[in-house]
Amino acid sequence: MADRYLSLTGTAPGRFLTRRLGLPQPAALHRWSPDRPALDGPVLHLTAGPSSLGLAPVLARTGLTVTTRRPEDTVGDPADGSARSAAVVLDATGVRDVDTLAGVHTALHPVVRSVAPSGRIVVLGAPLDPADHHQSAAQQALEGFTRSLGKEIGGGRTVNLVRLTDAGAAGSTLRFLLSPRSAYVSGQVIDVLAAAGSAPQADAPQADPGRPLAGRTALVTGAARGIGAAVAETLTRDGARVVVLDVPQAEQDARSLADRLGGTALTLDVTAADAGERIAAELPDGLDVLVHNAGVTRDRRLVNMPAERWSSVLDVNLASVLRTTDALLAKGTLRPGGRIVATASIAGLAGNAGQTNYGASKAGIVGLVRSLAPRALAEHGVTVNAVAPGFIETRMTAAIPLFLREAGRRMNSLAQGGLPVDVAETTAWLADPASGAVNGQVVRVCGQSLLGA
Ligand code: NAD
């Protein structure tokens, strides 16, 4: 179902009318395309407090022109009409107390107005030091700062916080956040803290930078349509050979997508007791990227929910994910350097009326990711992360009644629904061989939904 309001505000009279009525003003987001693969402008690199991060070579690899300003240089607004930044990276890793926290205001206050529409602000923070409550207070403050700025900045701009210790290990994350690929990711706090040594090919330049997944095999469940189909397409773009898995009833769509992508189709119900064994048998040479995307809703308030609606949702969305993950790790099908990306939902984080079954299943994914991630990395060299989509324009959300659907679309900082490709791009970043230091994260792709934000 097309977002007609977004089309309306894309026209001059529509913009005039909706502004006069005080209605939301969603911006047309700049998403990745072969013609416009990068942000349109330079990145401004600022620092608050002392830093020894060594960010310059990592920013150089974004391909953007970088202007670096030290705290003592920060004077006035660079928006003299000529130099609009497409992005600002603020290194706040050296912020240790309330005094040095003021450097965040000093650095960003003069430049925030000059960030171009659909631009990016990325704040870099340090892990909280349990032995220093002043440092912890100041670093935690960055989270409230980031989320608040994301809610007020507007114009399709995003604001995210990355906590890191090693700039090189965070290279793929910074390239993602400083690109049009992260158009619908805002208000997120991402920890890139896994030991760099455990990150295979941490940030080595790749033979074919446009195809980081070249030579890798990916399997996407529920890939015949919607978000899963977009994930399959995006992983193929990035060089992977993709297995499109879906239920037997969706065989035709699965096959035609697999044929178009040069991959293979596998028709299988993920709730089958032997699903893990059948996937392993299909992939005797192993698997590098496992995307648990298949999911269903069977909404009813708890008072009206028969046991079958509960168990079917829990089985598809959670139990089958646990079973197949266990089977594929135990059999060694997932190769070292592998990536598991599971699909949660903001309904699992914020809760949603009528979705006790679905919310429980998606919160379960968060628990699975957080618990398994350190062990899977230590024992198998495999990272485990989740994407948590907000309102994404698919058949699932087209089925929501009109007024609820319109509220779901607008109630986020970008005032619009996301597209399947937004979840796919986030999945591709987590699947990147260079993302080995991103582990145990739940990254919302929700335009900074106001629910549970
Ligand atoms: P969709 O209904 O359009 O597609 C889901 C796909 O999964 C379908 O092709 C379906 O056949 C397949 N599937 C369902 N049960 C299966 C099973 N037992 N075995 C194999 N395949 C199965 O849904 P979507 O909107 O693309 O959602 C994809 C994922 O994203 C789901 O996990 C969903 O819960 C999650 N999600 C979606 C949104 C949204 O706004 N669309 C929001 C949050 C989370």
Coordinates of C-alpha atoms and ligand atoms in Angstrom, one line a residue:
M1 CA 0.0 0.0 0.0
A2 CA 1.7 3.2 -1.2
D3 CA 2.3 6.0 1.3
R4 CA 0.1 8.7 -0.4
Y5 CA 0.8 11.3 2.3
L6 CA 4.5 11.0 1.5
S7 CA 3.7 11.5 -2.2
L8 CA 1.6 14.5 -1.3
T9 CA 4.3 16.2 0.7
G10 CA 6.7 15.6 -2.1
T11 CA 4.8 18.2 -4.2
A12 CA 5.1 22.0 -3.6
P13 CA 1.3 22.6 -3.1
G14 CA 1.2 19.5 -0.8
R15 CA 4.1 20.8 1.3
F16 CA 2.5 24.2 1.5
L17 CA -0.8 22.8 2.7
T18 CA 0.5 20.3 5.2
R19 CA 2.9 22.9 6.6
R20 CA 0.0 25.4 7.1
L21 CA -2.0 22.7 8.9
G22 CA 1.0 21.8 11.1
L23 CA 1.2 18.3 9.8
P24 CA 4.3 16.1 9.7
Q25 CA 6.9 16.9 7.0
P26 CA 8.6 13.7 5.9
A27 CA 11.6 14.2 3.8
A28 CA 12.4 12.2 0.7
L29 CA 15.2 10.0 2.0
H30 CA 18.5 9.5 0.1
R31 CA 18.8 5.7 -0.2
W32 CA 21.7 3.9 -1.9
S33 CA 21.4 3.5 -5.7
P34 CA 24.1 2.7 -8.3
D35 CA 23.8 6.3 -9.6
R36 CA 24.1 7.9 -6.1
P37 CA 26.0 5.4 -3.9
A38 CA 27.5 7.9 -1.5
L39 CA 26.4 10.9 0.5
D40 CA 26.5 14.2 -1.5
G41 CA 29.2 16.2 0.4
P42 CA 32.1 16.2 2.8
V43 CA 32.2 14.8 6.3
L44 CA 33.3 17.1 9.1
H45 CA 35.4 15.4 11.8
L46 CA 35.1 17.0 15.2
T47 CA 36.4 16.1 18.7
A48 CA 35.1 16.7 22.2
G49 CA 37.7 16.1 24.9
P50 CA 41.0 14.4 24.4
S51 CA 41.1 11.5 22.0
S52 CA 43.6 8.9 20.8
L53 CA 41.3 7.0 18.5
G54 CA 43.2 7.4 15.2
L55 CA 40.1 7.9 13.1
A56 CA 41.6 9.5 10.1
P57 CA 42.5 6.4 8.0
V58 CA 39.1 4.9 8.8
L59 CA 37.2 8.0 7.6
A60 CA 39.4 8.2 4.5
R61 CA 38.1 4.8 3.6
T62 CA 34.5 6.1 3.4
G63 CA 35.5 7.8 0.1
L64 CA 34.1 11.1 1.4
T65 CA 36.2 14.3 1.6
V66 CA 37.1 14.7 5.3
T67 CA 37.5 18.1 7.0
T68 CA 39.1 17.7 10.5
R69 CA 38.7 20.4 13.1
R70 CA 40.3 20.2 16.6
P71 CA 38.4 21.6 19.5
E72 CA 40.5 24.8 19.5
D73 CA 39.6 25.3 15.8
T74 CA 35.9 25.2 16.2
V75 CA 34.8 28.6 15.4
G76 CA 31.4 29.7 13.9
D77 CA 29.2 28.0 11.5
P78 CA 30.9 26.5 8.4
A79 CA 27.6 26.9 6.6
D80 CA 28.7 30.0 4.9
G81 CA 26.6 28.9 1.9
S82 CA 29.4 26.9 0.3
A83 CA 30.4 24.1 2.7
R84 CA 27.3 22.1 3.8
S85 CA 28.5 18.9 5.4
A86 CA 26.8 15.7 4.4
A87 CA 27.9 14.2 7.7
V88 CA 29.5 15.1 11.0
V89 CA 31.5 12.6 13.1
L90 CA 32.0 13.7 16.6
D91 CA 34.7 11.8 18.5
A92 CA 33.6 12.0 22.1
T93 CA 35.5 8.9 23.3
G94 CA 37.6 11.2 25.6
V95 CA 34.6 12.6 27.4
R96 CA 35.2 11.6 31.0
D97 CA 33.0 14.0 33.1
V98 CA 30.4 16.8 32.9
D99 CA 33.1 19.4 32.1
T100 CA 34.5 17.5 29.1
L101 CA 30.9 16.6 28.1
A102 CA 30.4 20.4 27.4
G103 CA 32.7 19.8 24.4
V104 CA 29.8 18.0 22.7
H105 CA 27.8 21.2 22.8
T106 CA 30.8 23.3 21.9
A107 CA 31.5 21.2 18.8
L108 CA 28.0 20.6 17.5
H109 CA 26.1 23.7 18.4
P110 CA 27.7 25.9 15.7
V111 CA 27.5 23.2 12.9
V112 CA 24.3 21.4 13.4
R113 CA 22.3 23.8 11.2
S114 CA 24.8 23.2 8.3
V115 CA 24.2 19.4 8.0
A116 CA 22.6 18.8 4.6
P117 CA 19.2 17.1 4.3
S118 CA 19.4 13.3 4.6
G119 CA 22.8 14.0 6.3
R120 CA 24.3 12.0 9.1
I121 CA 25.6 12.8 12.6
V122 CA 27.6 10.0 14.2
V123 CA 28.7 10.4 17.8
L124 CA 31.6 8.1 18.9
G125 CA 31.6 7.2 22.5
A126 CA 33.7 4.9 24.8
P127 CA 32.5 1.9 26.8
L128 CA 31.2 2.8 30.3
D129 CA 34.0 2.4 32.9
P130 CA 32.5 0.5 35.8
A131 CA 35.2 1.8 38.1
D132 CA 34.5 5.5 37.2
H133 CA 31.0 6.8 37.8
H134 CA 31.9 10.2 36.5
Q135 CA 33.0 8.7 33.2
S136 CA 30.0 6.4 33.1
A137 CA 27.6 9.3 33.7
A138 CA 29.2 11.4 31.0
Q139 CA 29.3 8.5 28.4
Q140 CA 25.7 7.5 29.2
A141 CA 24.8 11.2 28.7
L142 CA 25.8 10.7 25.1
E143 CA 22.9 8.3 24.6
G144 CA 20.3 10.8 25.8
F145 CA 22.0 13.5 23.7
T146 CA 22.0 11.3 20.6
R147 CA 18.4 10.2 20.9
S148 CA 17.2 13.8 21.6
L149 CA 19.1 15.3 18.7
G150 CA 17.7 12.5 16.4
K151 CA 14.1 13.6 17.4
E152 CA 14.6 17.3 16.8
I153 CA 16.9 17.5 13.8
G154 CA 14.5 16.7 11.0
G155 CA 15.0 16.8 7.2
G156 CA 15.7 13.1 6.9
R157 CA 18.9 13.5 8.9
T158 CA 19.9 10.7 11.2
V159 CA 21.8 10.7 14.5
N160 CA 23.5 7.6 15.9
L161 CA 26.0 6.7 18.7
V162 CA 28.7 4.1 18.2
R163 CA 30.7 3.0 21.3
L164 CA 34.1 1.7 20.3
T165 CA 37.6 1.1 21.4
D166 CA 39.3 0.5 18.1
A167 CA 38.6 2.7 15.1
G168 CA 39.7 0.0 12.6
A169 CA 37.3 -2.6 14.0
A170 CA 34.5 -0.1 13.6
G171 CA 35.3 0.6 9.9
S172 CA 32.4 -1.2 8.3
T173 CA 30.0 0.3 10.9
L174 CA 31.2 3.9 10.1
R175 CA 31.0 3.2 6.4
F176 CA 27.4 2.0 6.8
L177 CA 26.3 4.9 9.0
L178 CA 28.1 7.5 6.8
S179 CA 26.3 6.2 3.6
P180 CA 22.8 6.3 2.1
R181 CA 22.4 2.7 3.1
S182 CA 21.5 3.6 6.7
A183 CA 18.7 6.0 5.6
Y184 CA 16.2 4.6 8.1
V185 CA 18.5 3.9 11.0
S186 CA 18.4 6.7 13.6
G187 CA 18.6 7.1 17.3
Q188 CA 20.6 3.9 17.7
V189 CA 23.4 3.0 20.1
I190 CA 25.7 0.4 18.6
D191 CA 28.5 -1.2 20.6
V192 CA 31.5 -2.3 18.4
L193 CA 33.5 -3.8 21.3
A194 CA 34.3 -7.4 20.4
A195 CA 38.0 -7.9 20.5
A196 CA 39.5 -6.8 17.2
G197 CA 41.5 -10.0 17.1
S198 CA 38.3 -12.0 16.9
A199 CA 37.2 -10.0 13.9
P200 CA 38.4 -11.9 10.8
Q201 CA 39.6 -9.4 8.2
A202 CA 38.9 -6.6 10.7
D203 CA 39.2 -3.7 8.2
A204 CA 41.6 -4.8 5.6
P205 CA 40.9 -3.3 2.2
Q206 CA 39.0 -5.9 0.2
A207 CA 39.9 -7.1 -3.3
D208 CA 36.5 -6.0 -4.5
P209 CA 35.1 -3.3 -2.1
G210 CA 31.7 -3.2 -3.9
R211 CA 31.3 -6.9 -3.3
P212 CA 32.3 -7.7 0.3
L213 CA 30.4 -11.0 0.3
A214 CA 32.1 -12.3 -2.9
G215 CA 32.7 -16.1 -2.5
R216 CA 30.3 -16.3 0.4
T217 CA 27.0 -18.3 0.7
A218 CA 24.0 -16.8 2.4
L219 CA 20.7 -18.4 3.3
V220 CA 17.6 -16.2 3.9
T221 CA 14.5 -17.6 5.4
G222 CA 11.1 -16.3 4.4
A223 CA 12.8 -14.8 1.3
A224 CA 10.0 -15.2 -1.3
R225 CA 8.7 -11.8 -0.7
G226 CA 8.8 -8.7 1.5
I227 CA 11.8 -7.9 3.7
G228 CA 13.4 -11.4 3.0
A229 CA 13.3 -10.9 -0.8
A230 CA 15.0 -7.5 -0.3
V231 CA 17.7 -9.1 1.9
A232 CA 18.3 -11.7 -0.8
E233 CA 18.7 -9.0 -3.4
T234 CA 21.0 -6.9 -1.4
L235 CA 23.3 -9.8 -0.3
T236 CA 23.5 -10.8 -4.0
R237 CA 24.4 -7.2 -4.9
D238 CA 27.2 -7.5 -2.3
G239 CA 28.5 -10.6 -4.0
A240 CA 27.0 -13.5 -2.0
R241 CA 25.5 -16.6 -3.6
V242 CA 22.0 -16.7 -2.0
V243 CA 19.7 -19.6 -1.0
V244 CA 16.1 -18.3 -1.0
L245 CA 14.2 -20.4 1.6
D246 CA 10.4 -20.2 1.9
V247 CA 7.4 -22.5 2.5
P248 CA 6.3 -24.9 -0.2
Q249 CA 3.2 -22.7 -1.0
A250 CA 5.6 -19.9 -2.0
E251 CA 7.7 -22.1 -4.2
Q252 CA 6.9 -20.2 -7.4
D253 CA 8.0 -16.8 -6.0
A254 CA 11.0 -18.3 -4.3
R255 CA 12.1 -19.9 -7.6
S256 CA 11.7 -16.9 -9.8
L257 CA 13.6 -14.7 -7.3
A258 CA 16.4 -17.3 -7.0
D259 CA 16.6 -17.5 -10.8
R260 CA 16.8 -13.8 -11.2
L261 CA 19.5 -13.6 -8.5
G262 CA 21.5 -16.5 -9.8
G263 CA 20.9 -18.3 -6.5
T264 CA 18.9 -21.4 -5.5
A265 CA 15.5 -21.9 -3.9
L266 CA 14.8 -24.2 -1.0
T267 CA 11.2 -24.9 -0.1
L268 CA 10.9 -25.8 3.5
D269 CA 8.8 -24.9 6.5
V270 CA 11.3 -23.7 9.1
T271 CA 9.1 -25.2 11.8
A272 CA 9.8 -28.7 10.5
A273 CA 11.7 -30.8 13.1
D274 CA 14.4 -31.6 10.6
A275 CA 14.7 -28.1 9.1
G276 CA 18.3 -27.7 10.4
E277 CA 19.3 -31.1 8.9
R278 CA 17.7 -30.3 5.5
I279 CA 19.5 -27.0 5.3
A280 CA 22.8 -28.6 6.3
A281 CA 22.2 -31.3 3.6
E282 CA 21.6 -28.6 1.0
L283 CA 24.8 -26.8 1.9
P284 CA 27.5 -29.5 2.1
D285 CA 30.2 -26.9 1.5
G286 CA 29.0 -24.8 4.4
L287 CA 27.3 -21.5 5.0
D288 CA 28.6 -18.0 5.8
V289 CA 25.5 -15.9 6.4
L290 CA 22.3 -17.2 8.0
V291 CA 19.4 -14.7 8.0
H292 CA 16.4 -15.7 10.1
N293 CA 13.8 -13.5 8.5
A294 CA 10.7 -15.8 8.3
G295 CA 8.0 -14.5 10.6
V296 CA 4.3 -14.4 11.1
T297 CA 1.7 -12.5 13.1
R298 CA -1.6 -14.0 14.5
D299 CA -2.9 -11.0 16.4
R300 CA -5.5 -11.2 19.2
R301 CA -5.7 -9.7 22.6
L302 CA -4.6 -12.3 25.2
V303 CA -8.2 -12.6 26.5
N304 CA -9.3 -13.9 23.0
M305 CA -6.2 -15.8 22.0
P306 CA -6.5 -19.5 21.6
A307 CA -3.4 -21.6 22.4
E308 CA -2.9 -22.4 18.7
R309 CA -2.4 -18.7 17.8
W310 CA 0.2 -18.5 20.6
S311 CA 2.1 -21.6 19.7
S312 CA 2.2 -21.1 15.9
V313 CA 3.7 -17.6 16.2
L314 CA 6.2 -18.7 18.9
D315 CA 7.1 -21.7 16.7
V316 CA 7.8 -19.8 13.5
N317 CA 9.4 -16.7 15.0
L318 CA 11.4 -18.1 17.9
A319 CA 11.5 -21.9 18.5
S320 CA 12.5 -22.6 14.9
V321 CA 15.2 -20.0 15.0
L322 CA 16.6 -21.6 18.2
R323 CA 16.4 -25.1 16.7
T324 CA 18.0 -24.3 13.3
T325 CA 20.7 -22.2 14.8
D326 CA 21.6 -24.9 17.3
A327 CA 21.6 -27.6 14.5
L328 CA 23.7 -25.5 12.1
L329 CA 26.3 -24.5 14.7
A330 CA 26.5 -28.1 16.0
K331 CA 27.0 -29.5 12.5
G332 CA 29.7 -27.0 11.7
T333 CA 27.6 -25.8 8.7
L334 CA 28.3 -22.2 9.7
R335 CA 31.9 -21.6 8.8
P336 CA 34.3 -19.6 11.0
G337 CA 33.8 -15.9 10.1
G338 CA 30.1 -16.7 9.7
R339 CA 27.3 -14.3 10.5
I340 CA 23.9 -14.9 12.0
V341 CA 21.3 -12.1 11.7
A342 CA 17.9 -12.7 13.3
T343 CA 14.8 -10.6 13.0
A344 CA 13.3 -9.0 16.1
S345 CA 10.8 -6.2 16.0
I346 CA 10.0 -3.0 17.9
A347 CA 6.9 -4.9 19.1
G348 CA 9.4 -7.1 21.0
L349 CA 11.0 -4.0 22.6
A350 CA 8.1 -1.7 23.2
G351 CA 5.2 -4.2 23.2
N352 CA 2.0 -3.8 21.2
A353 CA -1.6 -4.4 22.0
G354 CA -2.9 -7.5 20.4
Q355 CA 0.5 -9.0 20.0
T356 CA 1.4 -10.7 23.2
N357 CA 2.4 -13.8 21.2
Y358 CA 4.4 -11.8 18.6
G359 CA 6.0 -9.5 21.1
A360 CA 7.0 -12.4 23.2
S361 CA 8.6 -14.2 20.2
K362 CA 10.5 -11.1 19.1
A363 CA 11.7 -10.3 22.6
G364 CA 12.9 -13.9 22.7
I365 CA 15.1 -13.2 19.7
V366 CA 16.7 -10.4 21.7
G367 CA 17.4 -12.8 24.5
L368 CA 18.8 -15.4 22.1
V369 CA 21.1 -12.9 20.5
R370 CA 22.5 -11.4 23.7
S371 CA 23.2 -14.8 25.2
L372 CA 24.5 -16.7 22.2
A373 CA 26.7 -13.9 20.7
P374 CA 29.8 -14.2 23.0
R375 CA 29.7 -18.0 22.9
A376 CA 29.2 -18.4 19.2
L377 CA 32.1 -16.0 18.6
A378 CA 34.4 -17.7 21.0
E379 CA 33.5 -21.3 20.0
H380 CA 32.6 -21.0 16.3
G381 CA 34.0 -17.6 15.2
V382 CA 30.4 -16.6 14.3
T383 CA 28.8 -13.3 15.2
V384 CA 25.1 -13.2 16.2
N385 CA 23.1 -9.9 15.9
A386 CA 19.5 -8.9 15.3
V387 CA 17.7 -6.3 13.3
A388 CA 14.5 -4.9 14.8
P389 CA 12.4 -3.4 12.1
G390 CA 9.8 -0.7 13.0
F391 CA 7.1 0.1 10.5
I392 CA 8.2 -1.3 7.1
E393 CA 6.1 -1.1 4.0
T394 CA 5.2 -4.7 3.3
R395 CA 2.2 -7.0 2.9
M396 CA 2.4 -7.5 6.7
T397 CA 1.9 -3.8 7.4
A398 CA -0.5 -3.3 4.5
A399 CA -2.9 -5.5 6.4
I400 CA -3.1 -3.1 9.4
P401 CA -6.3 -1.0 9.5
L402 CA -6.0 2.4 7.9
F403 CA -5.7 4.7 10.9
L404 CA -3.4 2.5 12.9
R405 CA -1.3 2.1 9.7
E406 CA -1.1 5.9 9.2
A407 CA -0.1 6.4 12.9
G408 CA 2.6 3.7 12.6
R409 CA 4.0 5.4 9.5
R410 CA 4.3 8.8 11.1
M411 CA 5.3 8.0 14.7
N412 CA 9.0 8.1 14.2
S413 CA 11.6 10.8 13.8
L414 CA 11.6 10.5 10.0
A415 CA 7.7 10.6 9.8
Q416 CA 7.5 7.8 7.3
G417 CA 7.6 4.0 7.0
G418 CA 10.8 2.3 6.1
L419 CA 11.2 0.1 3.0
P420 CA 12.3 -3.5 2.9
V421 CA 15.6 -2.4 1.5
D422 CA 16.4 -0.5 4.7
V423 CA 16.3 -3.7 6.7
A424 CA 18.3 -5.4 3.9
E425 CA 21.1 -2.8 4.0
T426 CA 21.4 -3.1 7.8
T427 CA 21.5 -6.9 7.4
A428 CA 24.2 -6.6 4.8
W429 CA 26.4 -4.4 7.1
L430 CA 26.0 -7.0 9.9
A431 CA 26.9 -9.8 7.4
D432 CA 30.0 -8.0 6.1
P433 CA 33.2 -9.9 6.8
A434 CA 34.6 -6.6 8.2
S435 CA 31.8 -6.5 10.9
G436 CA 33.4 -9.1 13.1
A437 CA 33.6 -6.7 16.1
V438 CA 29.8 -6.1 15.9
N439 CA 28.4 -8.9 18.1
G440 CA 25.3 -9.3 20.3
Q441 CA 23.7 -6.1 18.9
V442 CA 20.0 -5.4 18.3
V443 CA 19.8 -2.7 15.8
R444 CA 16.5 -1.0 15.2
V445 CA 15.6 -0.1 11.7
C446 CA 12.7 2.1 12.6
G447 CA 13.4 5.7 11.7
Q448 CA 13.7 6.2 15.5
S449 CA 10.2 5.0 16.3
L450 CA 8.6 7.0 19.1
L451 CA 7.4 3.6 20.6
G452 CA 9.9 2.3 23.1
A453 CA 12.6 4.6 21.9
Ligands
NAD1 P1 5.9 -11.1 5.0 O1 4.7 -11.7 5.6 O2 5.8 -10.2 3.8 O3 7.0 -12.2 4.6 C1 7.3 -13.3 5.4 C2 7.8 -14.5 4.6 O4 8.1 -15.5 5.6 C3 6.8 -15.0 3.6 O5 7.4 -15.2 2.4 C4 6.4 -16.3 4.3 O6 6.0 -17.3 3.3 C5 7.6 -16.7 5.0 N1 7.3 -17.7 6.1 C6 6.4 -17.6 7.0 N2 6.4 -18.7 7.8 C7 7.3 -19.5 7.3 C8 7.8 -20.8 7.7 N3 7.2 -21.5 8.7 N4 8.9 -21.3 7.0 C9 9.4 -20.6 6.0 N5 9.0 -19.4 5.6 C10 8.0 -18.9 6.2 O7 6.7 -10.4 6.2 P2 7.7 -9.2 6.2 O8 7.0 -7.9 6.5 O9 8.6 -9.2 5.0 O10 8.5 -9.6 7.5 C11 9.8 -10.2 7.5 C12 10.3 -10.3 9.0 O11 10.4 -9.0 9.5 C13 9.4 -11.1 9.9 O12 10.1 -11.8 10.8 C14 8.6 -10.0 10.6 O13 8.1 -10.4 11.9 C15 9.7 -9.0 10.7 N6 9.1 -7.6 10.9 C16 8.4 -7.0 9.9 C17 8.0 -5.7 10.2 C18 7.2 -4.9 9.1 O14 6.9 -3.7 9.4 N7 6.9 -5.4 8.0 C19 8.2 -5.1 11.4 C20 8.9 -5.7 12.4 C21 9.4 -7.0 12.1

